[in-house]
Amino acid sequence: MSKQRIAVDMDEVLTDTVSRFQDWYGRDFGRALTAEDMHGRHLLEVVAPEHRVALRAYLDADGFFRDLPLIADSQRVMRELAERYELFVATAAMDFPGSFRDKYDWLQRYFPFIPTRNYVFCGDKSILNADYLIDDNGYNFERFRGEGLLFSAPHNARETRFRRVNNWSEVAAVLL
Amino acid sequence: MSKQRIAVDMDEVLTDTVSRFQDWYGRDFGRALTAEDMHGRHLLEVVAPEHRVALRAYLDADGFFRDLPLIADSQRVMRELAERYELFVATAAMDFPGSFRDKYDWLQRYFPFIPTRNYVFCGDKSILNADYLIDDNGYNFERFRGEGLLFSAPHNARETRFRRVNNWSEVAAVLL
């Protein structure tokens, strides 16, 4: 029997994108984004309305995705998953074409055991043919054909429709 | 009932990549690549062995995918398909990360009616969850879950395992 297949999102699942937002936002506007601010809200809802355009522009800025910190335990658990499953990384890069190269380079650096042919840069994730999708956005599961695992992030604290995994150790407990 | 979904390859299906190879190869090595040369063979098998590295490098060179000519009738038929199906473009861009931006810009220019969220830059196309895949490489159908339609190109002349469409008018006859 062929291996089951897992697709894994990047932002806020493998990469700590929030910390980069906090750094850049603090640098440019002199304000802090705290965990309390972000609980159950998207970043665009947290910042002052006049800062929203700048915040969105970060995502397409050269360097935003470069050298992003890792989410804790992601490398270790992904390496174990790669032995038992077909493992893909699927990231919604299409809204931010300036991010393509940074994301590609980041994956090669931190997850060299995943072949580049298993990277998927897409938009609508219902195009994925996989058994599991690990993602921090519940809307990506609505038309997904497999089982969604909602990876906890501050913004999704109020999402209750999908099975939740709070961290990579919990991913390991479910899938290994 | 939701619409059926079609995924369409780019190179040699939407874009006339072969003509760009012919142009650049002629420019750099002063030789012609004829239709007879290419019949049933991949370009890398056609050129002199000492030129293979240069030929592969074209695919990652800035500008190779820029302003590529269209395959005849592709715009017209794709526009009609987009009305009846969910239409995705799926291109194996991961071996050539230098091509990302050119491919993205080319699609926006020539197929503006396809939303960017329906672009998929990938490697292994068995990750696609679609009913049909139109592609010039038979190996992409081997693990594809839907039905493959082999779009004729010089290199695939000897492929007999899959249903063949010789041009976009034949695609229309099958799917419209």
Coordinates of C-alpha atoms in Angstrom, one line a residue:
Chain A
M1 CA 0.0 0.0 0.0
S2 CA 1.3 3.4 -0.8
K3 CA 2.1 5.9 1.9
Q4 CA -0.5 8.4 3.1
R5 CA 0.2 11.9 2.3
I6 CA 0.4 15.0 4.5
A7 CA 0.5 18.6 3.2
V8 CA 1.8 21.2 5.7
D9 CA 1.3 24.9 5.5
M10 CA 4.3 27.2 6.1
D11 CA 3.3 30.5 7.8
E12 CA 2.6 30.1 11.5
V13 CA 3.0 26.3 11.2
L14 CA 6.6 26.0 10.2
T15 CA 7.7 29.6 10.2
D16 CA 7.2 32.0 13.1
T17 CA 5.8 34.8 10.9
V18 CA 4.2 36.6 13.8
S19 CA 7.5 37.4 15.4
R20 CA 8.7 39.0 12.2
F21 CA 5.5 41.1 12.1
Q22 CA 6.1 42.1 15.7
D23 CA 9.7 43.1 14.8
W24 CA 8.9 45.1 11.7
Y25 CA 5.8 46.7 13.2
G26 CA 7.7 47.8 16.2
R27 CA 10.6 49.1 14.1
D28 CA 8.3 51.2 11.7
F29 CA 5.5 52.3 14.1
G30 CA 7.1 52.1 17.6
R31 CA 4.3 49.9 18.9
A32 CA 4.1 46.4 20.3
L33 CA 1.8 43.7 19.1
T34 CA 1.1 41.6 22.2
A35 CA -0.3 38.1 22.5
E36 CA -3.4 39.6 24.1
D37 CA -3.9 41.9 21.1
M38 CA -3.7 39.0 18.7
H39 CA -6.0 36.5 20.6
G40 CA -8.7 35.5 18.2
R41 CA -8.0 38.3 15.7
H42 CA -6.1 38.6 12.5
L43 CA -3.2 41.0 12.6
L44 CA -5.0 43.4 10.2
E45 CA -7.7 43.7 12.8
V46 CA -5.2 44.4 15.5
V47 CA -3.3 47.3 14.1
A48 CA -4.5 50.8 13.7
P49 CA -6.5 51.1 10.4
E50 CA -4.0 53.5 8.9
H51 CA -1.3 50.9 9.3
R52 CA -3.0 48.1 7.4
V53 CA -1.6 48.9 4.0
A54 CA 1.9 48.9 5.4
L55 CA 1.3 45.6 7.2
R56 CA 0.0 43.9 4.1
A57 CA 3.0 45.2 2.1
Y58 CA 5.4 43.5 4.5
L59 CA 4.2 40.2 3.0
D60 CA 5.4 41.1 -0.4
A61 CA 8.6 42.9 0.7
D62 CA 11.9 41.4 -0.1
G63 CA 13.4 39.8 3.0
F64 CA 10.2 39.4 5.0
F65 CA 10.3 35.6 4.7
R66 CA 14.1 35.4 4.8
D67 CA 15.6 33.6 7.8
L68 CA 12.3 33.5 9.6
P69 CA 12.5 31.7 13.0
L70 CA 11.2 28.1 13.1
I71 CA 8.1 27.1 15.0
A72 CA 9.3 24.9 18.0
D73 CA 9.9 21.2 17.2
S74 CA 8.8 21.5 13.6
Q75 CA 12.1 20.2 12.2
R76 CA 12.2 17.2 14.5
V77 CA 8.6 16.1 13.9
M78 CA 8.6 16.8 10.2
R79 CA 11.7 14.6 9.8
E80 CA 9.9 11.8 11.5
L81 CA 6.8 12.3 9.5
A82 CA 8.9 12.2 6.3
E83 CA 9.9 8.6 7.1
R84 CA 6.3 7.4 7.4
Y85 CA 4.4 9.6 5.0
E86 CA 4.7 11.4 1.7
L87 CA 5.3 14.9 3.0
F88 CA 4.5 18.1 1.0
V89 CA 4.7 21.7 2.0
A90 CA 1.8 23.8 0.7
T91 CA 1.9 27.6 1.0
A92 CA -0.5 30.2 -0.2
A93 CA 2.2 32.3 -2.0
M94 CA 0.2 33.5 -4.9
D95 CA -1.0 36.7 -3.2
F96 CA 2.6 37.7 -2.6
P97 CA 4.7 36.8 -5.5
G98 CA 7.6 38.7 -4.0
S99 CA 7.8 35.9 -1.4
F100 CA 8.5 33.0 -3.8
R101 CA 12.2 33.0 -3.7
D102 CA 12.5 33.6 0.0
K103 CA 10.1 30.8 0.8
Y104 CA 11.9 28.4 -1.6
D105 CA 15.3 29.2 -0.1
W106 CA 14.0 29.0 3.5
L107 CA 12.5 25.5 2.9
Q108 CA 15.7 24.2 1.3
R109 CA 17.7 25.5 4.3
Y110 CA 15.6 24.3 7.2
F111 CA 13.9 21.2 5.6
P112 CA 16.5 19.8 3.3
F113 CA 15.0 16.3 3.7
I114 CA 11.9 17.4 1.7
P115 CA 12.5 17.3 -2.0
T116 CA 11.7 20.5 -3.9
R117 CA 9.3 18.6 -6.0
N118 CA 7.1 18.3 -2.9
Y119 CA 6.8 22.1 -2.5
V120 CA 3.5 23.5 -3.6
F121 CA 3.0 27.3 -4.0
C122 CA -0.6 27.8 -4.5
G123 CA -3.7 29.9 -3.5
D124 CA -6.8 27.8 -3.1
K125 CA -5.7 24.7 -1.1
S126 CA -8.7 22.6 -2.1
I127 CA -6.4 21.8 -5.1
L128 CA -4.3 19.5 -2.8
N129 CA -4.7 15.8 -3.1
A130 CA -3.6 14.7 0.4
D131 CA -4.9 12.7 3.3
Y132 CA -4.1 15.4 5.9
L133 CA -3.5 19.2 5.8
I134 CA -1.9 20.9 8.8
D135 CA -2.8 24.6 8.6
D136 CA -3.6 27.5 10.8
N137 CA -6.5 28.8 8.6
G138 CA -9.7 26.9 9.0
Y139 CA -11.1 28.2 5.7
N140 CA -8.5 26.0 4.0
F141 CA -10.3 22.9 5.2
E142 CA -13.7 23.8 4.0
R143 CA -13.3 22.2 0.6
F144 CA -10.2 20.0 1.4
R145 CA -10.8 16.4 0.5
G146 CA -8.7 15.0 3.4
E147 CA -8.7 15.7 7.1
G148 CA -7.7 19.1 8.4
L149 CA -5.6 19.6 11.5
L150 CA -5.9 23.2 12.8
F151 CA -2.5 24.3 14.0
S152 CA -3.0 26.7 16.9
A153 CA -2.1 30.4 16.3
P154 CA -3.2 33.4 18.1
H155 CA -5.6 34.5 15.3
N156 CA -7.5 31.1 15.2
A157 CA -8.2 30.9 19.0
R158 CA -11.9 31.1 18.4
E159 CA -12.1 28.5 15.5
T160 CA -14.0 25.5 16.7
R161 CA -15.0 23.6 13.5
F162 CA -11.9 21.5 13.1
R163 CA -9.6 19.1 15.0
R164 CA -6.9 21.2 16.7
V165 CA -3.2 20.6 17.3
N166 CA -1.6 23.0 19.7
N167 CA 2.0 22.4 18.8
W168 CA 4.3 20.0 16.9
S169 CA 4.4 17.5 19.8
E170 CA 0.6 17.2 19.4
V171 CA 1.0 16.6 15.7
A172 CA 3.4 13.8 16.5
A173 CA 0.9 12.3 18.9
V174 CA -1.8 12.3 16.3
L175 CA 0.2 11.1 13.3
L176 CA 3.1 9.1 14.6
Chain B
M1 CA -23.4 20.0 -8.0
S2 CA -20.1 21.7 -7.9
K3 CA -18.2 22.3 -11.1
Q4 CA -15.6 19.8 -12.3
R5 CA -12.1 20.9 -12.1
I6 CA -9.4 21.0 -14.8
A7 CA -5.7 21.6 -14.2
V8 CA -3.6 22.8 -17.1
D9 CA 0.1 22.6 -17.5
M10 CA 2.0 25.7 -18.9
D11 CA 5.1 24.7 -20.9
E12 CA 4.2 23.4 -24.3
V13 CA 0.5 23.5 -23.5
L14 CA -0.1 27.2 -23.0
T15 CA 3.4 28.5 -23.8
D16 CA 5.4 27.8 -26.9
T17 CA 8.5 27.0 -24.9
V18 CA 10.1 25.1 -27.8
S19 CA 10.3 28.2 -30.0
R20 CA 12.2 30.0 -27.2
F21 CA 14.6 27.1 -27.0
Q22 CA 15.1 27.2 -30.8
D23 CA 15.8 31.0 -30.7
W24 CA 18.2 30.9 -27.8
Y25 CA 20.0 27.7 -29.0
G26 CA 20.4 29.2 -32.4
R27 CA 21.7 32.5 -30.9
D28 CA 24.2 30.7 -28.6
F29 CA 25.4 27.8 -30.7
G30 CA 24.5 28.7 -34.3
R31 CA 22.5 25.6 -34.9
A32 CA 18.9 24.9 -35.7
L33 CA 16.6 22.5 -33.8
T34 CA 14.1 21.2 -36.3
A35 CA 10.8 19.4 -35.9
E36 CA 12.4 16.3 -37.2
D37 CA 15.2 16.5 -34.6
M38 CA 12.7 16.8 -31.8
H39 CA 10.2 14.1 -32.9
G40 CA 9.8 11.6 -30.0
R41 CA 12.8 13.0 -28.2
H42 CA 13.4 15.4 -25.3
L43 CA 15.4 18.5 -26.2
L44 CA 18.3 17.3 -24.0
E45 CA 18.5 14.2 -26.2
V46 CA 18.6 16.3 -29.3
V47 CA 21.4 18.7 -28.6
A48 CA 25.1 17.9 -28.6
P49 CA 26.0 16.4 -25.2
E50 CA 28.3 19.3 -24.4
H51 CA 25.4 21.7 -24.8
R52 CA 23.1 20.1 -22.3
V53 CA 24.2 22.1 -19.3
A54 CA 23.6 25.3 -21.2
L55 CA 20.2 24.2 -22.3
R56 CA 19.1 23.3 -18.8
A57 CA 20.4 26.6 -17.5
Y58 CA 18.1 28.4 -19.9
L59 CA 15.1 27.2 -17.9
D60 CA 16.4 29.0 -14.8
A61 CA 17.6 32.1 -16.6
D62 CA 15.9 35.4 -16.1
G63 CA 13.7 36.2 -19.1
F64 CA 13.5 32.7 -20.6
F65 CA 9.8 32.5 -19.7
R66 CA 9.1 36.2 -20.3
D67 CA 6.8 37.1 -23.2
L68 CA 6.7 33.5 -24.4
P69 CA 4.4 33.0 -27.5
L70 CA 1.1 31.3 -26.9
I71 CA 0.1 27.9 -28.1
A72 CA -2.6 28.5 -30.8
D73 CA -6.2 28.8 -29.6
S74 CA -5.2 28.4 -25.9
Q75 CA -6.7 31.7 -24.8
R76 CA -10.0 31.2 -26.6
V77 CA -10.6 27.7 -25.4
M78 CA -9.3 28.4 -21.8
R79 CA -11.8 31.3 -21.6
E80 CA -14.6 29.0 -22.5
L81 CA -13.4 26.3 -20.1
A82 CA -13.3 28.8 -17.3
E83 CA -17.1 29.4 -17.7
R84 CA -18.0 25.7 -17.2
Y85 CA -15.2 24.4 -15.0
E86 CA -13.0 25.4 -12.1
L87 CA -9.8 26.1 -14.0
F88 CA -6.3 25.8 -12.5
V89 CA -2.9 26.2 -14.0
A90 CA -0.3 23.8 -12.6
T91 CA 3.3 24.2 -13.6
A92 CA 6.4 22.3 -12.5
A93 CA 8.3 25.4 -11.5
M94 CA 10.2 23.9 -8.5
D95 CA 13.2 22.7 -10.5
F96 CA 13.7 26.3 -11.8
P97 CA 13.0 28.8 -9.1
G98 CA 14.3 31.6 -11.3
S99 CA 11.2 31.1 -13.4
F100 CA 8.7 31.9 -10.7
R101 CA 8.1 35.5 -11.3
D102 CA 8.2 35.3 -15.1
K103 CA 5.6 32.5 -15.1
Y104 CA 3.4 34.4 -12.7
D105 CA 3.6 37.6 -14.7
W106 CA 3.0 35.7 -18.0
L107 CA -0.2 34.1 -16.6
Q108 CA -1.5 37.4 -15.4
R109 CA -0.9 39.0 -18.8
Y110 CA -2.3 36.3 -21.1
F111 CA -4.9 34.6 -18.9
P112 CA -6.3 37.5 -16.7
F113 CA -9.6 35.6 -16.3
I114 CA -7.9 32.9 -14.2
P115 CA -7.5 34.1 -10.5
T116 CA -4.0 34.0 -9.1
R117 CA -5.3 31.7 -6.3
N118 CA -5.8 29.1 -9.1
Y119 CA -2.1 29.0 -10.0
V120 CA -0.2 26.1 -8.7
F121 CA 3.6 26.1 -8.8
C122 CA 4.6 22.6 -7.9
G123 CA 6.8 19.6 -8.8
D124 CA 5.1 16.3 -8.4
K125 CA 1.7 16.8 -10.0
S126 CA 0.1 13.8 -8.2
I127 CA -0.6 16.4 -5.5
L128 CA -3.3 17.9 -7.7
N129 CA -6.9 17.2 -6.8
A130 CA -8.6 17.7 -10.1
D131 CA -10.9 15.8 -12.5
Y132 CA -8.7 16.4 -15.6
L133 CA -5.1 17.3 -16.2
I134 CA -4.0 18.6 -19.6
D135 CA -0.2 18.0 -19.8
D136 CA 2.5 17.2 -22.3
N137 CA 4.3 14.8 -20.0
G138 CA 2.8 11.4 -19.6
Y139 CA 4.7 10.7 -16.4
N140 CA 2.5 13.3 -14.7
F141 CA -0.6 11.1 -15.2
E142 CA 0.9 8.0 -13.6
R143 CA -0.2 8.8 -10.1
F144 CA -2.8 11.5 -11.0
R145 CA -6.2 10.8 -9.5
G146 CA -8.3 12.2 -12.4
E147 CA -8.1 11.7 -16.1
G148 CA -5.0 12.8 -18.0
L149 CA -5.2 14.3 -21.5
L150 CA -1.9 14.2 -23.2
F151 CA -1.3 17.5 -25.2
S152 CA 0.8 16.7 -28.2
A153 CA 4.3 18.0 -28.3
P154 CA 7.2 16.9 -30.5
H155 CA 8.9 15.1 -27.6
N156 CA 5.8 13.0 -26.7
A157 CA 5.1 11.6 -30.2
R158 CA 5.8 8.1 -29.1
E159 CA 3.7 8.1 -25.9
T160 CA 0.8 5.8 -26.3
R161 CA -0.5 5.2 -22.7
F162 CA -2.9 8.1 -22.5
R163 CA -5.7 9.8 -24.3
R164 CA -4.2 12.4 -26.7
V165 CA -5.4 15.8 -27.7
N166 CA -3.4 17.3 -30.6
N167 CA -4.4 21.0 -30.1
W168 CA -6.7 23.3 -28.3
S169 CA -9.6 22.7 -30.7
E170 CA -9.4 19.0 -29.8
V171 CA -9.4 20.0 -26.1
A172 CA -12.6 22.0 -26.8
A173 CA -14.2 19.0 -28.5
V174 CA -13.5 16.7 -25.6
L175 CA -14.4 19.1 -22.7
L176 CA -16.9 21.6 -24.1

